[in-house]
Amino acid sequence: MPSELSAYVSDPTPGRGALRPARSWLHSDAPSLSLNGAWRFRLSPTASVAQDFAAEEFDDHAWESIPVPSHWVLEGDGAHGRPIYTNIQFPFPIDPPHVPDENPTGDYRRHFALPADWSDAERIVLRFDGVESLFRVWVNGVDIGSAGGSRLAHEFDVTRAVRPGDNVVAVRVHQWSAASYVEDQDQWWLPGIFRDVTLTARPLGGIEDVWLRTGFHDGRGRVEAEITAEASAFPVTLRIPELGVEQVWATAADVAPVDAGEVEPWSAERPRLYDATVSTAAESIALRVGFRTVEIRGDRFLVNGRRVVFHGVNRHEAHPVRGRVFDEEHAREDLARMKRFNVNAIRTSHYPPHPRLLDLADELGFWVVLECDLETHGFEKLGWVGNPSDDPAWREAYLDRIRRTVERDKNHPSIVIWSLGNESGTGSNLAAMSAWVHARDAERPVHYEGDYTGEYTDVYSRMYASVPETERIGTDGTDTPLLNCTPAQSTRQRAKPFLLCEYAHAMGNGPGALDQYEALVHEHPRLHGGFVWEWRDHGILATAPDGTAYQAYGGDFGEVVHDGNFVMDGMLLSDDVPTPSLYEFKAVVQPVRFVFDGDKVAVTNLRHSADTSDLRFRWRVEHDGTPVDAGDLEVPVVAAGESGRVSLPPVPVAPEGETWLTIDAVLATAAPWAPQGHVVATVQSDRSPHIPVPAVRHRTGWRPDTGTLTLGAAEFVDGRLVSLAGRAVTGPRLELFRAPTDNDESPSDGVEESDASVPGVSNAELWRRDGLDRLTARRVSVELPHGKADALRTLDKVSAANSALFVMVESVWSLEAGELELRVEIEPSRGWSTVWPRIGIRFDLPDGGAPVDGAEWFGLGPSESYPDSLRAARTGRFSSGIDDLSVDYARPQETGHRSGLRRLTLTSTGAKVFRVEALPDTHGRRPGFTLSRHTPQELARAGHPYELPASTTSRLTIDAAQHGLGSRSCGPDVRPEFALRPEARTIRLRITAG
Ligand code: GAL
């Protein structure tokens, strides 16, 4: 039996006593007092603890101190329990609406002095902006109420409980409650008072709430005000000084739409805001209004009459130290970073963020899909039986959640769509939420992905649809109904704008195919882009037993059930470092398209509405990566959706070697999110003359031989390479394995339209079954040519234990025009049946006192690239230390492959060690390289970077080919055209000393 003390913990209704209706989060000049700071704190293991602590006179001096806002599991070095990460699973028995007796419960207390001049306030209101997951509040021992809805604001009238001078507020917070069943988002469970606590004095004659709905039509702005105030508060005045608007309404009945005259519209690209105030004699509210009109016309989603394409990200509130506690400076920098990477939209997955974030979104410019705090994904396991979304007992909780969501944030021009929540099945409570939104805000459409058939939502949304499925949605083909839809429902869904609320799962190394999704958006106007899953990894900073700091994921805190590193799926690492996928995203969605045509280039402005007057165009020419000429390209201002054709400068062409012309579109002046000169878009054009590849000189007349041999920079003993340029080397050995990426490791069945996958079995598992990670070699022959010893040929048969499959590797070392050439012919036997991760050869370079610790190369860079993620890579000269060649993915995995290699110089503390020139194969394909401190096998064995062994050897792998990345960790596998099949390949290298 639940104790009487805690019975409310299992109550699905939204608590009692909180003020309704919910209001906007407003910037008011009414007095307020932040109750953030140090509170007294006690943690109990159950909810049924005596409530005597709420009494004023309770002695809390033995309690600890805890900061508010914070999560108690992240405070006190593990003394307050530990974070739990689950994706879909509930970390407690599924017994709704009950939760276990083991229910960590935090009691908080603090004193505050009520300012003397608050005595004439009409009401004193106590606001909580976020408490996970259920709390109860007392002031001076008076029971005030309770509330659930962790990421929602709750206000309480505490007027009758406070008094001048010293007061005590006591809050009891339960980690688990009925609310936990509807807050099953894929993230850490982080209890506590994690957002602001504020006391406000509501003045007599003040403004309870205001909503300025703005519109933009034919160059003019319009304001429709909704003012919630007592009749006695009037007159109310709306002022927008910059527009000369000063509108006084004598009574509520007089409030009418205002023509704001000619205005500049608000858009995510030009987030023009106008300062406004709404005031009575007693209170003034400051707002920043943006004029914009949202509408759906047919299957188009339009803002200010123009189609919007979302180049968005899913944004969680996550920080390695603070968890979901908001930090404005960090959030602003994070949003500025999004802008620098061409992100133009945010889905606030899967709950309203800190309210201030929307101010920043208005100001910096993002299209926002604002999502309610709702997810019941754990019921999927039960076939959705008992799902709160369709249970009348939960209806009020659902409605309370959406009301609090919409009311709090309704004033923001950045919010263009309301989302009911995430992965909560379907049911009448969701439909009721939608109906409420439609009645309250007729303008902004309602989104909910789980409404597959489009019963109650306005936009069609899917997550992780493959490229072909997305294309089918964009076209009118009726042969295959849409997912979970009848033909009639498919027709209904196709009549709506479509967006991918999640796509391109960015877990670990990946995703691939971003460019293929983007291409569809330009072909099929019904497709409005989408939101990459997700912006950042959610690692929690922890310390390994050996003292090394690392980003912890599920399981690192000894959780009973958890979902491992599935929470590390951002384009940004936990510590704010952009991964190569973010550069890829930036390149794929860049708002300017360039198409070369002889000595002209067509410049197309792909933006929503902004012209190119903020951009300057620069060109440069490089010969084999060395700059030879540069200048400005005069491009007339191009309006959104238009193109301009301009002449290119004369390009000096290198007689030998490669000539590349690069054009950058850069910011002409600094923006609030980037300095002047920041590169917004880039393109390259290959202007090289045809460069013949030296033909392979096929020799005949080999004879078996061993002994020592020197060929150019290489020395051999009994046919084995022992040194290069005087340094000890082992190898090259055939390397077919890569440390599986999270996508490679996923057995997910989301493999539609890929002929490369086996449903239910990960590629990595297939590779391990075939022994790709444990290949052994048998030397079949070592031969020298008859006559002059200027070449060496070896033949190896490479295979794995208990397998009859093999690969023949023929290596020919020779002197060609005085240079050492290595040609490796790799030929698989019949019978290999899966894709291969790579086809490469690996040289191991032992430390020998001065490790190989850097690379300079001419090829694609600067970041790693893979066949389905090549758009950010450009041809040029780059250099990097060995550690910066790898990305510190939270779980070590394949990283560091640089494609399109021409020339590579390995360095040791800055000194050149040897140089490798990569010759294209007969199809013109160039290899890539990876320089790493670890073997793929070592990487594959480590769960975290700190588990990697100390390295004494640098590893250089030259890959004829790599498999693509895909996003199968949650979504489609590598597209067939980027899948690497076992096939014969040639690698040809010219190697010279220093
Ligand atoms: C989606 C879900 C997200 C996240 C993602 C996988 O299904 O909506 O919250 O779990 O998958 O990382």
CSV table of C-alpha atoms in Angstrom, one decimal, residues 528-879:
chain,number,residue,atom,x,y,z
A,528,HIS,CA,10.3,20.5,-46.6
A,529,GLY,CA,13.6,19.0,-45.4
A,530,GLY,CA,14.0,17.8,-41.8
A,531,PHE,CA,15.9,17.6,-38.6
A,532,VAL,CA,19.0,15.6,-38.2
A,533,TRP,CA,19.1,13.4,-35.1
A,534,GLU,CA,20.7,15.0,-33.3
A,535,TRP,CA,22.7,18.2,-32.5
A,536,ARG,CA,24.9,16.9,-29.7
A,537,ASP,CA,26.1,13.9,-27.8
A,538,HIS,CA,24.8,13.7,-24.3
A,539,GLY,CA,27.9,12.4,-22.5
A,540,ILE,CA,28.3,13.0,-18.8
A,541,LEU,CA,31.8,14.0,-17.7
A,542,ALA,CA,33.3,11.2,-15.6
A,543,THR,CA,36.6,10.0,-14.4
A,544,ALA,CA,38.1,6.6,-15.3
A,545,PRO,CA,39.8,4.5,-12.6
A,546,ASP,CA,43.1,5.7,-13.9
A,547,GLY,CA,42.1,9.3,-13.5
A,548,THR,CA,41.4,10.0,-17.1
A,549,ALA,CA,38.4,12.2,-17.8
A,550,TYR,CA,35.9,10.8,-20.3
A,551,GLN,CA,32.4,11.2,-21.5
A,552,ALA,CA,30.2,8.6,-19.9
A,553,TYR,CA,27.2,6.9,-21.5
A,554,GLY,CA,24.6,4.3,-20.5
A,555,GLY,CA,26.0,1.6,-18.3
A,556,ASP,CA,28.9,3.7,-17.0
A,557,PHE,CA,26.9,4.4,-13.8
A,558,GLY,CA,26.1,0.8,-13.1
A,559,GLU,CA,22.4,1.1,-14.3
A,560,VAL,CA,20.3,-2.0,-14.0
A,561,VAL,CA,18.8,-1.4,-17.5
A,562,HIS,CA,20.4,1.0,-19.9
A,563,ASP,CA,20.9,1.6,-23.6
A,564,GLY,CA,24.7,2.0,-23.8
A,565,ASN,CA,26.0,4.6,-26.1
A,566,PHE,CA,22.8,5.2,-28.0
A,567,VAL,CA,22.8,8.6,-26.3
A,568,MET,CA,26.0,9.6,-28.2
A,569,ASP,CA,24.4,10.4,-31.5
A,570,GLY,CA,25.1,14.1,-32.1
A,571,MET,CA,26.9,16.0,-34.9
A,572,LEU,CA,28.7,17.7,-32.0
A,573,LEU,CA,30.7,15.8,-29.4
A,574,SER,CA,29.7,16.2,-25.7
A,575,ASP,CA,32.5,18.8,-25.3
A,576,ASP,CA,31.3,21.0,-28.1
A,577,VAL,CA,33.7,19.7,-30.7
A,578,PRO,CA,32.0,19.5,-34.2
A,579,THR,CA,32.4,16.1,-35.8
A,580,PRO,CA,33.1,15.7,-39.5
A,581,SER,CA,29.3,15.1,-40.0
A,582,LEU,CA,28.6,18.7,-39.0
A,583,TYR,CA,31.0,19.9,-41.7
A,584,GLU,CA,29.3,17.6,-44.1
A,585,PHE,CA,25.9,18.9,-43.1
A,586,LYS,CA,27.1,22.5,-43.6
A,587,ALA,CA,28.4,21.7,-47.1
A,588,VAL,CA,25.3,19.8,-48.1
A,589,VAL,CA,22.8,22.4,-47.1
A,590,GLN,CA,24.8,25.5,-48.0
A,591,PRO,CA,22.4,28.2,-49.2
A,592,VAL,CA,24.2,29.0,-52.4
A,593,ARG,CA,24.6,26.6,-55.4
A,594,PHE,CA,27.3,27.0,-58.0
A,595,VAL,CA,27.1,25.4,-61.4
A,596,PHE,CA,30.1,25.8,-63.7
A,597,ASP,CA,29.7,26.2,-67.4
A,598,GLY,CA,33.0,26.8,-69.2
A,599,ASP,CA,34.3,30.2,-68.2
A,600,LYS,CA,31.0,31.1,-66.5
A,601,VAL,CA,29.4,30.1,-63.2
A,602,ALA,CA,25.7,30.2,-62.3
A,603,VAL,CA,25.1,31.3,-58.7
A,604,THR,CA,21.8,30.2,-57.3
A,605,ASN,CA,20.4,31.6,-54.1
A,606,LEU,CA,18.6,28.7,-52.3
A,607,ARG,CA,17.5,30.8,-49.3
A,608,HIS,CA,13.9,31.3,-48.1
A,609,SER,CA,13.7,35.0,-48.7
A,610,ALA,CA,17.1,36.7,-48.1
A,611,ASP,CA,19.0,38.0,-51.1
A,612,THR,CA,22.8,37.7,-51.3
A,613,SER,CA,23.6,41.2,-50.4
A,614,ASP,CA,25.2,40.0,-47.1
A,615,LEU,CA,27.7,37.9,-49.1
A,616,ARG,CA,31.0,38.5,-50.8
A,617,PHE,CA,32.4,36.0,-53.3
A,618,ARG,CA,36.1,35.1,-53.3
A,619,TRP,CA,38.0,32.9,-55.7
A,620,ARG,CA,41.4,31.3,-55.6
A,621,VAL,CA,43.4,29.0,-57.8
A,622,GLU,CA,45.7,26.3,-56.5
A,623,HIS,CA,48.3,24.2,-58.3
A,624,ASP,CA,48.6,20.9,-56.6
A,625,GLY,CA,47.2,22.6,-53.5
A,626,THR,CA,49.6,25.6,-53.6
A,627,PRO,CA,47.8,29.0,-54.0
A,628,VAL,CA,48.8,30.8,-57.2
A,629,ASP,CA,46.1,33.5,-57.7
A,630,ALA,CA,43.1,34.8,-55.9
A,631,GLY,CA,40.6,37.6,-56.1
A,632,ASP,CA,37.0,38.8,-55.6
A,633,LEU,CA,34.3,37.6,-57.9
A,634,GLU,CA,31.8,40.3,-58.7
A,635,VAL,CA,28.4,38.7,-58.3
A,636,PRO,CA,25.3,40.9,-58.6
A,637,VAL,CA,22.9,40.6,-55.7
A,638,VAL,CA,20.8,37.5,-56.3
A,639,ALA,CA,17.3,37.4,-54.9
A,640,ALA,CA,16.1,34.3,-53.1
A,641,GLY,CA,15.2,31.5,-55.5
A,642,GLU,CA,17.0,33.3,-58.4
A,643,SER,CA,20.2,32.7,-60.2
A,644,GLY,CA,22.9,34.9,-61.7
A,645,ARG,CA,25.5,34.0,-64.2
A,646,VAL,CA,28.9,35.6,-64.0
A,647,SER,CA,32.2,35.2,-65.8
A,648,LEU,CA,35.1,33.5,-64.1
A,649,PRO,CA,38.5,35.1,-63.8
A,650,PRO,CA,41.1,33.7,-66.2
A,651,VAL,CA,42.5,30.6,-64.5
A,652,PRO,CA,46.2,29.9,-64.8
A,653,VAL,CA,46.5,26.2,-65.5
A,654,ALA,CA,49.5,24.2,-64.3
A,655,PRO,CA,51.2,22.4,-67.1
A,656,GLU,CA,51.8,19.4,-64.9
A,657,GLY,CA,49.9,18.7,-61.8
A,658,GLU,CA,46.4,19.7,-60.8
A,659,THR,CA,44.7,23.1,-61.1
A,660,TRP,CA,41.7,23.7,-58.8
A,661,LEU,CA,39.5,26.8,-58.8
A,662,THR,CA,37.7,27.4,-55.5
A,663,ILE,CA,34.9,29.9,-54.8
A,664,ASP,CA,33.8,30.8,-51.3
A,665,ALA,CA,30.8,32.8,-50.5
A,666,VAL,CA,31.7,34.7,-47.3
A,667,LEU,CA,29.9,37.1,-44.9
A,668,ALA,CA,30.6,40.6,-46.2
A,669,THR,CA,30.2,42.0,-42.7
A,670,ALA,CA,30.1,40.3,-39.3
A,671,ALA,CA,26.9,38.7,-38.2
A,672,PRO,CA,25.9,38.2,-34.5
A,673,TRP,CA,27.0,34.6,-35.0
A,674,ALA,CA,30.1,34.8,-37.1
A,675,PRO,CA,32.8,37.2,-38.0
A,676,GLN,CA,33.2,39.0,-41.3
A,677,GLY,CA,34.7,36.6,-43.9
A,678,HIS,CA,33.0,33.5,-42.4
A,679,VAL,CA,32.6,31.0,-45.2
A,680,VAL,CA,28.9,30.2,-45.9
A,681,ALA,CA,29.3,28.2,-49.0
A,682,THR,CA,32.2,26.7,-51.1
A,683,VAL,CA,32.6,25.1,-54.4
A,684,GLN,CA,35.6,23.7,-56.3
A,685,SER,CA,36.1,23.2,-60.0
A,686,ASP,CA,38.8,20.9,-61.4
A,687,ARG,CA,40.6,22.8,-64.2
A,688,SER,CA,43.5,20.4,-64.6
A,689,PRO,CA,44.7,19.2,-67.9
A,690,HIS,CA,44.6,15.5,-68.5
A,691,ILE,CA,47.5,14.0,-66.5
A,692,PRO,CA,48.7,10.6,-67.9
A,693,VAL,CA,49.3,7.9,-65.3
A,694,PRO,CA,52.5,6.0,-65.8
A,695,ALA,CA,51.7,2.6,-67.2
A,696,VAL,CA,52.3,-0.5,-65.2
A,697,ARG,CA,55.5,-2.1,-66.4
A,698,HIS,CA,54.7,-5.8,-66.4
A,699,ARG,CA,57.8,-7.9,-65.9
A,700,THR,CA,58.3,-11.5,-66.8
A,701,GLY,CA,61.0,-14.0,-65.9
A,702,TRP,CA,60.7,-14.1,-62.1
A,703,ARG,CA,62.7,-16.7,-60.1
A,704,PRO,CA,62.3,-17.7,-56.5
A,705,ASP,CA,64.8,-16.0,-54.3
A,706,THR,CA,65.4,-14.8,-50.8
A,707,GLY,CA,68.1,-12.9,-48.9
A,708,THR,CA,68.5,-9.2,-48.4
A,709,LEU,CA,67.6,-6.6,-51.0
A,710,THR,CA,67.6,-2.8,-51.1
A,711,LEU,CA,65.2,-1.1,-53.5
A,712,GLY,CA,65.3,2.7,-53.3
A,713,ALA,CA,64.1,3.6,-49.8
A,714,ALA,CA,63.1,0.0,-49.0
A,715,GLU,CA,65.1,-2.8,-47.5
A,716,PHE,CA,63.9,-6.4,-47.5
A,717,VAL,CA,65.0,-9.5,-45.7
A,718,ASP,CA,63.8,-12.8,-47.2
A,719,GLY,CA,61.2,-10.9,-49.1
A,720,ARG,CA,59.9,-9.0,-46.1
A,721,LEU,CA,60.0,-5.3,-45.9
A,722,VAL,CA,62.1,-4.4,-42.8
A,723,SER,CA,62.7,-0.7,-43.3
A,724,LEU,CA,61.6,2.3,-45.2
A,725,ALA,CA,63.8,5.4,-45.4
A,726,GLY,CA,65.9,3.9,-42.7
A,727,ARG,CA,63.0,3.3,-40.3
A,728,ALA,CA,61.8,-0.1,-39.1
A,729,VAL,CA,58.5,-1.0,-40.7
A,730,THR,CA,56.4,-4.1,-40.7
A,731,GLY,CA,53.9,-4.9,-43.4
A,732,PRO,CA,52.3,-4.1,-45.6
A,733,ARG,CA,49.6,-6.6,-44.6
A,734,LEU,CA,46.1,-6.9,-46.0
A,735,GLU,CA,43.6,-5.0,-43.9
A,736,LEU,CA,40.0,-5.7,-44.6
A,737,PHE,CA,38.7,-4.8,-41.1
A,738,ARG,CA,37.7,-1.5,-39.7
A,739,ALA,CA,36.7,-0.9,-36.1
A,740,PRO,CA,32.9,-1.1,-36.6
A,741,THR,CA,31.1,2.2,-36.5
A,742,ASP,CA,27.9,2.3,-34.5
A,743,ASN,CA,26.1,2.0,-37.9
A,744,ASP,CA,28.2,-1.1,-38.7
A,745,GLU,CA,27.3,-2.6,-35.3
A,746,SER,CA,23.6,-2.1,-35.7
A,747,PRO,CA,21.4,-5.2,-36.4
A,748,SER,CA,18.4,-2.9,-37.0
A,749,ASP,CA,16.0,-4.0,-39.7
A,750,GLY,CA,15.7,-0.5,-41.0
A,751,VAL,CA,17.4,-1.7,-44.1
A,752,GLU,CA,14.8,-1.1,-46.7
A,753,GLU,CA,16.1,-0.8,-50.3
A,754,SER,CA,19.6,-1.7,-49.4
A,755,ASP,CA,20.8,-4.9,-51.1
A,756,ALA,CA,23.9,-4.8,-48.9
A,757,SER,CA,22.4,-5.7,-45.5
A,758,VAL,CA,21.2,-8.8,-43.8
A,759,PRO,CA,18.2,-7.9,-41.7
A,760,GLY,CA,18.6,-8.5,-38.0
A,761,VAL,CA,22.4,-9.1,-38.3
A,762,SER,CA,24.8,-6.3,-38.1
A,763,ASN,CA,27.5,-5.9,-40.7
A,764,ALA,CA,30.1,-6.0,-38.0
A,765,GLU,CA,28.8,-9.4,-36.8
A,766,LEU,CA,29.1,-10.7,-40.4
A,767,TRP,CA,32.6,-9.4,-40.6
A,768,ARG,CA,33.5,-11.1,-37.4
A,769,ARG,CA,31.9,-14.3,-38.6
A,770,ASP,CA,34.0,-14.2,-41.7
A,771,GLY,CA,37.1,-13.4,-39.6
A,772,LEU,CA,37.9,-10.1,-41.2
A,773,ASP,CA,39.3,-8.9,-37.9
A,774,ARG,CA,41.7,-11.9,-37.5
A,775,LEU,CA,43.2,-12.5,-40.9
A,776,THR,CA,46.3,-14.6,-41.2
A,777,ALA,CA,48.7,-14.8,-44.1
A,778,ARG,CA,50.7,-17.6,-45.7
A,779,ARG,CA,53.5,-16.5,-48.0
A,780,VAL,CA,53.2,-18.5,-51.1
A,781,SER,CA,56.3,-17.2,-52.9
A,782,VAL,CA,59.1,-14.6,-52.9
A,783,GLU,CA,60.7,-13.9,-56.3
A,784,LEU,CA,63.2,-11.6,-57.9
A,785,PRO,CA,63.6,-10.9,-61.6
A,786,HIS,CA,66.2,-12.8,-63.6
A,787,GLY,CA,69.2,-10.6,-64.1
A,788,LYS,CA,69.2,-7.2,-62.3
A,789,ALA,CA,67.7,-7.3,-58.8
A,790,ASP,CA,65.6,-4.2,-59.3
A,791,ALA,CA,62.3,-5.7,-58.2
A,792,LEU,CA,60.7,-8.1,-55.8
A,793,ARG,CA,57.4,-10.0,-56.1
A,794,THR,CA,55.6,-11.7,-53.2
A,795,LEU,CA,52.4,-13.7,-53.2
A,796,ASP,CA,50.4,-14.2,-50.0
A,797,LYS,CA,47.3,-16.1,-49.4
A,798,VAL,CA,45.3,-14.4,-46.7
A,799,SER,CA,42.4,-16.1,-44.8
A,800,ALA,CA,40.9,-16.6,-41.3
A,801,ALA,CA,40.8,-19.5,-39.0
A,802,ASN,CA,38.2,-22.1,-39.9
A,803,SER,CA,37.4,-20.5,-43.2
A,804,ALA,CA,38.2,-21.6,-46.7
A,805,LEU,CA,37.6,-18.2,-48.1
A,806,PHE,CA,40.7,-16.3,-49.0
A,807,VAL,CA,42.3,-13.4,-50.7
A,808,MET,CA,45.4,-13.5,-52.9
A,809,VAL,CA,47.7,-10.6,-52.5
A,810,GLU,CA,50.4,-10.1,-55.0
A,811,SER,CA,52.9,-7.3,-54.2
A,812,VAL,CA,55.4,-6.1,-56.7
A,813,TRP,CA,58.2,-3.7,-55.5
A,814,SER,CA,60.2,-2.2,-58.3
A,815,LEU,CA,62.3,0.7,-59.3
A,816,GLU,CA,60.5,2.7,-62.0
A,817,ALA,CA,62.4,5.6,-63.4
A,818,GLY,CA,64.5,5.6,-60.3
A,819,GLU,CA,61.6,5.7,-57.9
A,820,LEU,CA,60.4,2.9,-55.7
A,821,GLU,CA,57.0,1.6,-56.7
A,822,LEU,CA,54.8,-0.8,-54.8
A,823,ARG,CA,51.9,-2.3,-56.7
A,824,VAL,CA,49.5,-4.5,-54.7
A,825,GLU,CA,46.9,-6.7,-56.5
A,826,ILE,CA,44.2,-7.8,-54.1
A,827,GLU,CA,41.9,-10.6,-55.4
A,828,PRO,CA,39.3,-12.3,-53.3
A,829,SER,CA,38.3,-15.9,-53.8
A,830,ARG,CA,34.8,-16.9,-54.7
A,831,GLY,CA,32.3,-17.1,-51.9
A,832,TRP,CA,32.6,-13.9,-49.9
A,833,SER,CA,29.0,-13.0,-49.3
A,834,THR,CA,28.9,-9.8,-47.3
A,835,VAL,CA,30.0,-6.3,-47.8
A,836,TRP,CA,33.5,-5.5,-46.7
A,837,PRO,CA,34.5,-2.6,-44.5
A,838,ARG,CA,37.6,-1.7,-46.5
A,839,ILE,CA,40.2,-3.1,-48.9
A,840,GLY,CA,43.5,-1.8,-47.8
A,841,ILE,CA,47.1,-2.5,-46.8
A,842,ARG,CA,48.6,-1.5,-43.4
A,843,PHE,CA,52.1,-0.5,-42.6
A,844,ASP,CA,53.1,-0.6,-38.9
A,845,LEU,CA,55.8,2.0,-38.0
A,846,PRO,CA,57.2,1.2,-34.5
A,847,ASP,CA,58.2,4.2,-32.4
A,848,GLY,CA,61.9,3.6,-32.6
A,849,GLY,CA,62.6,6.6,-30.4
A,850,ALA,CA,60.9,9.1,-32.6
A,851,PRO,CA,57.4,8.2,-33.5
A,852,VAL,CA,55.7,9.0,-36.8
A,853,ASP,CA,53.3,11.6,-35.4
A,854,GLY,CA,52.1,13.7,-38.3
A,855,ALA,CA,51.0,13.8,-41.9
A,856,GLU,CA,51.1,16.3,-44.7
A,857,TRP,CA,49.0,15.5,-47.8
A,858,PHE,CA,47.6,16.6,-51.0
A,859,GLY,CA,44.2,15.0,-51.5
A,860,LEU,CA,40.8,15.4,-49.9
A,861,GLY,CA,40.6,17.0,-46.5
A,862,PRO,CA,40.8,18.5,-44.1
A,863,SER,CA,38.4,16.1,-42.2
A,864,GLU,CA,37.8,12.4,-42.6
A,865,SER,CA,35.6,11.4,-45.5
A,866,TYR,CA,33.8,8.2,-46.7
A,867,PRO,CA,32.1,7.4,-50.0
A,868,ASP,CA,28.7,8.6,-48.8
A,869,SER,CA,30.0,11.6,-46.9
A,870,LEU,CA,32.3,13.5,-49.3
A,871,ARG,CA,30.7,16.8,-49.7
A,872,ALA,CA,32.7,18.7,-47.1
A,873,ALA,CA,36.0,17.3,-48.4
A,874,ARG,CA,37.9,19.5,-50.8
A,875,THR,CA,41.0,19.0,-52.8
A,876,GLY,CA,44.0,20.7,-51.3
A,877,ARG,CA,47.1,20.5,-49.2
A,878,PHE,CA,46.6,19.7,-45.5
A,879,SER,CA,48.7,18.8,-42.5
